[in-house]
PDB file of C-alpha atoms in Angstrom:
ATOM      1  CA  UNK A   1     160.722 -60.684   0.763  1.00 39.00           C
ATOM      2  CA  UNK A   2     158.739 -57.830  -0.578  1.00 48.00           C
ATOM      3  CA  UNK A   3     155.311 -58.328  -1.940  1.00 45.00           C
ATOM      4  CA  UNK A   4     153.825 -56.115  -4.657  1.00 54.00           C
ATOM      5  CA  UNK A   5     150.564 -56.224  -2.681  1.00 48.00           C
ATOM      6  CA  UNK A   6     152.137 -54.798   0.531  1.00 52.00           C
ATOM      7  CA  UNK A   7     152.864 -51.033   0.496  1.00 64.00           C
ATOM      8  CA  UNK A   8     156.431 -50.110   1.207  1.00 70.00           C
ATOM      9  CA  UNK A   9     157.132 -48.200   4.443  1.00 73.00           C
ATOM     10  CA  UNK A  10     157.581 -44.470   3.728  1.00 80.00           C
ATOM     11  CA  UNK A  11     159.271 -41.980   6.129  1.00 81.00           C
ATOM     12  CA  UNK A  12     157.841 -38.532   5.491  1.00 83.00           C
ATOM     13  CA  UNK A  13     160.018 -35.590   6.591  1.00 83.00           C
ATOM     14  CA  UNK A  14     158.507 -32.140   6.806  1.00 82.00           C
ATOM     15  CA  UNK A  15     160.891 -29.547   5.480  1.00 78.00           C
ATOM     16  CA  UNK A  16     160.805 -25.763   5.151  1.00 72.00           C
ATOM     17  CA  UNK A  17     163.295 -23.128   3.990  1.00 69.00           C
ATOM     18  CA  UNK A  18     164.651 -20.540   6.346  1.00 70.00           C
ATOM     19  CA  UNK A  19     162.788 -17.450   7.126  1.00 69.00           C
ATOM     20  CA  UNK A  20     163.385 -14.420   4.877  1.00 68.00           C
ATOM     21  CA  UNK A  21     162.493 -13.246   1.451  1.00 66.00           C
ATOM     22  CA  UNK A  22     161.808 -15.810  -1.240  1.00 77.00           C
ATOM     23  CA  UNK A  23     164.201 -16.515  -4.047  1.00 81.00           C
ATOM     24  CA  UNK A  24     163.020 -16.955  -7.603  1.00 80.00           C
ATOM     25  CA  UNK A  25     163.606 -20.502  -8.830  1.00 81.00           C
ATOM     26  CA  UNK A  26     164.569 -19.155 -12.267  1.00 80.00           C
ATOM     27  CA  UNK A  27     166.950 -16.309 -11.510  1.00 81.00           C
ATOM     28  CA  UNK A  28     167.809 -16.881  -7.871  1.00 81.00           C
ATOM     29  CA  UNK A  29     167.204 -13.284  -6.840  1.00 81.00           C
ATOM     30  CA  UNK A  30     165.185 -12.300  -3.822  1.00 83.00           C
ATOM     31  CA  UNK A  31     161.595 -11.435  -4.625  1.00 79.00           C
ATOM     32  CA  UNK A  32     158.436 -10.601  -2.650  1.00 78.00           C
ATOM     33  CA  UNK A  33     155.988 -13.396  -2.174  1.00 78.00           C
ATOM     34  CA  UNK A  34     152.793 -13.793  -4.167  1.00 79.00           C
ATOM     35  CA  UNK A  35     150.917 -16.411  -2.103  1.00 82.00           C
ATOM     36  CA  UNK A  36     151.483 -19.580  -0.097  1.00 76.00           C
ATOM     37  CA  UNK A  37     150.819 -21.875  -3.099  1.00 76.00           C
ATOM     38  CA  UNK A  38     148.292 -24.684  -3.146  1.00 73.00           C
ATOM     39  CA  UNK A  39     148.645 -28.241  -2.091  1.00 74.00           C
ATOM     40  CA  UNK A  40     151.584 -30.237  -0.836  1.00 79.00           C
ATOM     41  CA  UNK A  41     154.949 -30.451  -2.593  1.00 83.00           C
ATOM     42  CA  UNK A  42     156.988 -33.617  -2.163  1.00 86.00           C
ATOM     43  CA  UNK A  43     160.494 -34.597  -3.155  1.00 88.00           C
ATOM     44  CA  UNK A  44     161.962 -38.084  -3.085  1.00 90.00           C
ATOM     45  CA  UNK A  45     165.084 -38.440  -1.003  1.00 89.00           C
ATOM     46  CA  UNK A  46     167.641 -41.254  -0.527  1.00 88.00           C
ATOM     47  CA  UNK A  47     166.327 -44.358   1.155  1.00 84.00           C
ATOM     48  CA  UNK A  48     167.046 -44.929   4.870  1.00 84.00           C
ATOM     49  CA  UNK A  49     167.468 -48.714   5.236  1.00 80.00           C
ATOM     50  CA  UNK A  50     164.148 -50.323   4.136  1.00 78.00           C
ATOM     51  CA  UNK A  51     162.302 -47.012   4.393  1.00 82.00           C
ATOM     52  CA  UNK A  52     161.696 -44.810   1.394  1.00 85.00           C
ATOM     53  CA  UNK A  53     162.154 -41.187   2.419  1.00 87.00           C
ATOM     54  CA  UNK A  54     160.010 -38.330   1.163  1.00 85.00           C
ATOM     55  CA  UNK A  55     160.631 -34.689   1.937  1.00 84.00           C
ATOM     56  CA  UNK A  56     157.513 -32.554   1.782  1.00 82.00           C
ATOM     57  CA  UNK A  57     156.127 -29.100   2.545  1.00 76.00           C
ATOM     58  CA  UNK A  58     152.518 -28.175   3.203  1.00 65.00           C
ATOM     59  CA  UNK A  59     152.695 -24.926   1.283  1.00 73.00           C
ATOM     60  CA  UNK A  60     155.081 -24.111  -1.589  1.00 74.00           C
ATOM     61  CA  UNK A  61     155.337 -20.367  -1.586  1.00 78.00           C
ATOM     62  CA  UNK A  62     155.217 -18.538  -4.899  1.00 79.00           C
ATOM     63  CA  UNK A  63     156.824 -15.262  -6.049  1.00 78.00           C
ATOM     64  CA  UNK A  64     156.489 -12.882  -8.907  1.00 74.00           C
ATOM     65  CA  UNK A  65     159.743 -12.134 -10.710  1.00 72.00           C
ATOM     66  CA  UNK A  66     159.543  -9.295 -13.232  1.00 74.00           C
ATOM     67  CA  UNK A  67     158.397 -10.514 -16.669  1.00 73.00           C
ATOM     68  CA  UNK A  68     158.148 -14.179 -15.675  1.00 68.00           C
ATOM     69  CA  UNK A  69     154.695 -14.407 -14.100  1.00 76.00           C
ATOM     70  CA  UNK A  70     154.068 -16.379 -10.925  1.00 80.00           C
ATOM     71  CA  UNK A  71     156.696 -19.109 -10.159  1.00 80.00           C
ATOM     72  CA  UNK A  72     157.311 -21.451  -7.308  1.00 81.00           C
ATOM     73  CA  UNK A  73     160.059 -20.236  -4.923  1.00 82.00           C
ATOM     74  CA  UNK A  74     163.410 -21.955  -4.940  1.00 84.00           C
ATOM     75  CA  UNK A  75     164.129 -24.413  -2.164  1.00 83.00           C
ATOM     76  CA  UNK A  76     167.694 -25.294  -1.045  1.00 83.00           C
ATOM     77  CA  UNK A  77     167.315 -29.049  -1.241  1.00 86.00           C
ATOM     78  CA  UNK A  78     166.117 -29.511  -4.802  1.00 86.00           C
ATOM     79  CA  UNK A  79     166.634 -28.108  -8.313  1.00 87.00           C
ATOM     80  CA  UNK A  80     163.787 -26.110  -9.822  1.00 84.00           C
ATOM     81  CA  UNK A  81     161.098 -28.406 -11.329  1.00 83.00           C
ATOM     82  CA  UNK A  82     162.608 -31.602  -9.835  1.00 87.00           C
ATOM     83  CA  UNK A  83     160.674 -34.062  -7.854  1.00 90.00           C
ATOM     84  CA  UNK A  84     163.902 -35.402  -6.189  1.00 92.00           C
ATOM     85  CA  UNK A  85     166.355 -33.861  -3.695  1.00 92.00           C
ATOM     86  CA  UNK A  86     169.806 -32.903  -4.789  1.00 91.00           C
ATOM     87  CA  UNK A  87     171.303 -35.764  -2.726  1.00 93.00           C
ATOM     88  CA  UNK A  88     169.056 -38.298  -4.498  1.00 93.00           C
ATOM     89  CA  UNK A  89     169.996 -36.933  -7.925  1.00 93.00           C
ATOM     90  CA  UNK A  90     173.705 -37.021  -7.043  1.00 93.00           C
ATOM     91  CA  UNK A  91     173.452 -40.609  -5.927  1.00 93.00           C
ATOM     92  CA  UNK A  92     171.607 -41.646  -9.070  1.00 94.00           C
ATOM     93  CA  UNK A  93     174.090 -39.802 -11.314  1.00 93.00           C
ATOM     94  CA  UNK A  94     177.040 -41.496  -9.528  1.00 94.00           C
ATOM     95  CA  UNK A  95     175.404 -44.925  -9.746  1.00 95.00           C
ATOM     96  CA  UNK A  96     174.875 -44.397 -13.491  1.00 93.00           C
ATOM     97  CA  UNK A  97     178.724 -44.102 -13.829  1.00 93.00           C
ATOM     98  CA  UNK A  98     179.323 -47.545 -12.268  1.00 95.00           C
ATOM     99  CA  UNK A  99     176.207 -49.551 -13.339  1.00 95.00           C
ATOM    100  CA  UNK A 100     173.789 -49.700 -16.213  1.00 93.00           C
ATOM    101  CA  UNK A 101     170.500 -47.794 -16.268  1.00 93.00           C
ATOM    102  CA  UNK A 102     168.325 -50.854 -15.550  1.00 94.00           C
ATOM    103  CA  UNK A 103     170.305 -51.749 -12.451  1.00 94.00           C
ATOM    104  CA  UNK A 104     170.187 -48.203 -11.142  1.00 94.00           C
ATOM    105  CA  UNK A 105     166.477 -47.852 -11.668  1.00 92.00           C
ATOM    106  CA  UNK A 106     165.890 -51.162  -9.762  1.00 91.00           C
ATOM    107  CA  UNK A 107     168.198 -50.222  -7.002  1.00 91.00           C
ATOM    108  CA  UNK A 108     166.662 -46.791  -6.459  1.00 91.00           C
ATOM    109  CA  UNK A 109     163.103 -47.920  -7.123  1.00 89.00           C
ATOM    110  CA  UNK A 110     162.467 -45.452  -9.947  1.00 91.00           C
ATOM    111  CA  UNK A 111     161.426 -45.931 -13.522  1.00 92.00           C
ATOM    112  CA  UNK A 112     164.182 -46.670 -16.090  1.00 91.00           C
ATOM    113  CA  UNK A 113     163.520 -43.429 -17.950  1.00 93.00           C
ATOM    114  CA  UNK A 114     163.586 -41.390 -14.648  1.00 93.00           C
ATOM    115  CA  UNK A 115     167.069 -42.713 -13.827  1.00 92.00           C
ATOM    116  CA  UNK A 116     168.308 -41.573 -17.285  1.00 90.00           C
ATOM    117  CA  UNK A 117     166.554 -38.227 -17.014  1.00 91.00           C
ATOM    118  CA  UNK A 118     168.095 -37.547 -13.550  1.00 91.00           C
ATOM    119  CA  UNK A 119     171.619 -38.410 -14.864  1.00 89.00           C
ATOM    120  CA  UNK A 120     171.153 -36.182 -17.900  1.00 88.00           C
ATOM    121  CA  UNK A 121     169.877 -33.261 -15.811  1.00 86.00           C
ATOM    122  CA  UNK A 122     172.585 -33.707 -13.200  1.00 81.00           C
ATOM    123  CA  UNK A 123     175.186 -33.716 -15.922  1.00 81.00           C
ATOM    124  CA  UNK A 124     174.091 -30.373 -17.235  1.00 78.00           C
ATOM    125  CA  UNK A 125     173.514 -28.675 -13.857  1.00 74.00           C
ATOM    126  CA  UNK A 126     176.749 -29.721 -12.243  1.00 65.00           C
ATOM    127  CA  UNK A 127     179.046 -28.004 -14.813  1.00 55.00           C
TER     128      UNK A 127
END
Protein backbone atom coordinates (compact mmCIF):
# COMPACT_ATOMS: atom_id res chain seq x y z
CA UNK A 1 0.00 0.00 0.00
CA UNK A 2 1.32 3.43 -0.90
CA UNK A 3 1.70 6.00 1.81
CA UNK A 4 1.46 9.72 1.08
CA UNK A 5 4.46 10.17 3.40
CA UNK A 6 6.72 7.84 1.43
CA UNK A 7 8.14 9.24 -1.81
CA UNK A 8 7.37 7.25 -4.93
CA UNK A 9 10.27 5.61 -6.72
CA UNK A 10 11.32 7.60 -9.78
CA UNK A 11 13.44 6.32 -12.64
CA UNK A 12 15.31 9.21 -14.28
CA UNK A 13 16.43 8.65 -17.87
CA UNK A 14 18.93 11.05 -19.41
CA UNK A 15 18.08 11.85 -23.00
CA UNK A 16 19.62 13.97 -25.71
CA UNK A 17 18.82 14.59 -29.36
CA UNK A 18 21.11 13.45 -32.14
CA UNK A 19 24.06 15.58 -33.14
CA UNK A 20 23.49 18.17 -35.82
CA UNK A 21 21.95 21.57 -36.20
CA UNK A 22 19.13 22.49 -33.89
CA UNK A 23 15.56 22.71 -35.10
CA UNK A 24 13.29 25.54 -34.10
CA UNK A 25 10.44 24.37 -31.85
CA UNK A 26 8.05 26.76 -33.62
CA UNK A 27 8.75 26.33 -37.34
CA UNK A 28 10.80 23.09 -37.40
CA UNK A 29 13.58 24.51 -39.58
CA UNK A 30 17.26 24.01 -38.87
CA UNK A 31 18.75 27.00 -37.08
CA UNK A 32 22.11 27.87 -35.54
CA UNK A 33 22.37 27.57 -31.78
CA UNK A 34 22.23 30.49 -29.38
CA UNK A 35 23.44 28.87 -26.15
CA UNK A 36 23.12 25.69 -24.10
CA UNK A 37 20.22 27.00 -22.07
CA UNK A 38 20.05 27.07 -18.33
CA UNK A 39 18.99 24.43 -15.87
CA UNK A 40 17.53 20.99 -16.35
CA UNK A 41 14.52 20.18 -18.53
CA UNK A 42 12.37 17.20 -17.57
CA UNK A 43 9.48 15.44 -19.26
CA UNK A 44 7.17 12.89 -17.66
CA UNK A 45 7.10 9.53 -19.45
CA UNK A 46 4.91 6.45 -19.08
CA UNK A 47 5.27 4.54 -15.82
CA UNK A 48 7.39 1.39 -15.75
CA UNK A 49 5.71 -0.93 -13.27
CA UNK A 50 5.68 0.86 -9.91
CA UNK A 51 8.33 3.33 -11.09
CA UNK A 52 7.48 6.75 -12.41
CA UNK A 53 9.72 7.58 -15.33
CA UNK A 54 11.11 11.01 -16.04
CA UNK A 55 13.15 11.91 -19.10
CA UNK A 56 15.58 14.75 -18.58
CA UNK A 57 18.38 16.75 -20.18
CA UNK A 58 21.03 18.73 -18.39
CA UNK A 59 21.03 21.49 -20.96
CA UNK A 60 18.19 22.46 -23.26
CA UNK A 61 19.82 24.19 -26.20
CA UNK A 62 18.25 27.32 -27.56
CA UNK A 63 18.22 28.77 -31.05
CA UNK A 64 17.37 32.05 -32.71
CA UNK A 65 14.86 31.83 -35.55
CA UNK A 66 14.41 35.04 -37.55
CA UNK A 67 11.86 37.36 -35.98
CA UNK A 68 10.99 35.07 -33.07
CA UNK A 69 13.68 35.79 -30.50
CA UNK A 70 15.39 33.06 -28.52
CA UNK A 71 13.42 29.77 -28.33
CA UNK A 72 14.16 26.33 -26.92
CA UNK A 73 15.18 23.86 -29.62
CA UNK A 74 12.71 21.13 -30.58
CA UNK A 75 13.19 17.65 -29.14
CA UNK A 76 11.95 14.50 -30.92
CA UNK A 77 10.25 13.00 -27.85
CA UNK A 78 7.94 15.88 -26.84
CA UNK A 79 5.76 18.59 -28.29
CA UNK A 80 6.96 22.19 -27.89
CA UNK A 81 6.04 23.58 -24.47
CA UNK A 82 4.89 20.23 -23.09
CA UNK A 83 6.18 18.70 -19.85
CA UNK A 84 5.19 15.20 -21.06
CA UNK A 85 6.61 12.88 -23.71
CA UNK A 86 4.57 12.17 -26.83
CA UNK A 87 4.03 8.58 -25.67
CA UNK A 88 2.62 9.74 -22.33
CA UNK A 89 0.29 12.19 -24.05
CA UNK A 90 -0.89 9.52 -26.51
CA UNK A 91 -1.61 7.11 -23.63
CA UNK A 92 -3.51 9.80 -21.73
CA UNK A 93 -5.54 10.76 -24.80
CA UNK A 94 -6.43 7.12 -25.51
CA UNK A 95 -7.44 6.52 -21.89
CA UNK A 96 -9.70 9.57 -22.04
CA UNK A 97 -11.67 7.83 -24.83
CA UNK A 98 -12.42 4.78 -22.65
CA UNK A 99 -12.63 6.27 -19.13
CA UNK A 100 -13.66 9.48 -17.44
CA UNK A 101 -11.23 12.26 -16.63
CA UNK A 102 -11.11 11.54 -12.89
CA UNK A 103 -10.21 7.88 -13.48
CA UNK A 104 -7.51 8.79 -16.00
CA UNK A 105 -5.95 11.39 -13.72
CA UNK A 106 -5.81 8.88 -10.86
CA UNK A 107 -4.41 6.12 -13.06
CA UNK A 108 -1.65 8.31 -14.52
CA UNK A 109 -0.96 10.22 -11.27
CA UNK A 110 -1.57 13.63 -12.80
CA UNK A 111 -3.96 16.42 -11.84
CA UNK A 112 -7.51 16.21 -13.15
CA UNK A 113 -7.06 19.40 -15.18
CA UNK A 114 -3.73 18.17 -16.60
CA UNK A 115 -5.39 15.04 -18.01
CA UNK A 116 -7.98 17.20 -19.77
CA UNK A 117 -5.37 19.62 -21.08
CA UNK A 118 -3.28 16.77 -22.51
CA UNK A 119 -6.30 15.22 -24.26
CA UNK A 120 -7.31 18.61 -25.68
CA UNK A 121 -3.78 19.36 -26.91
CA UNK A 122 -3.36 15.86 -28.36
CA UNK A 123 -6.64 16.17 -30.25
CA UNK A 124 -5.49 19.38 -31.95
CA UNK A 125 -1.92 18.25 -32.74
CA UNK A 126 -2.78 14.79 -34.09
CA UNK A 127 -4.92 16.08 -36.96
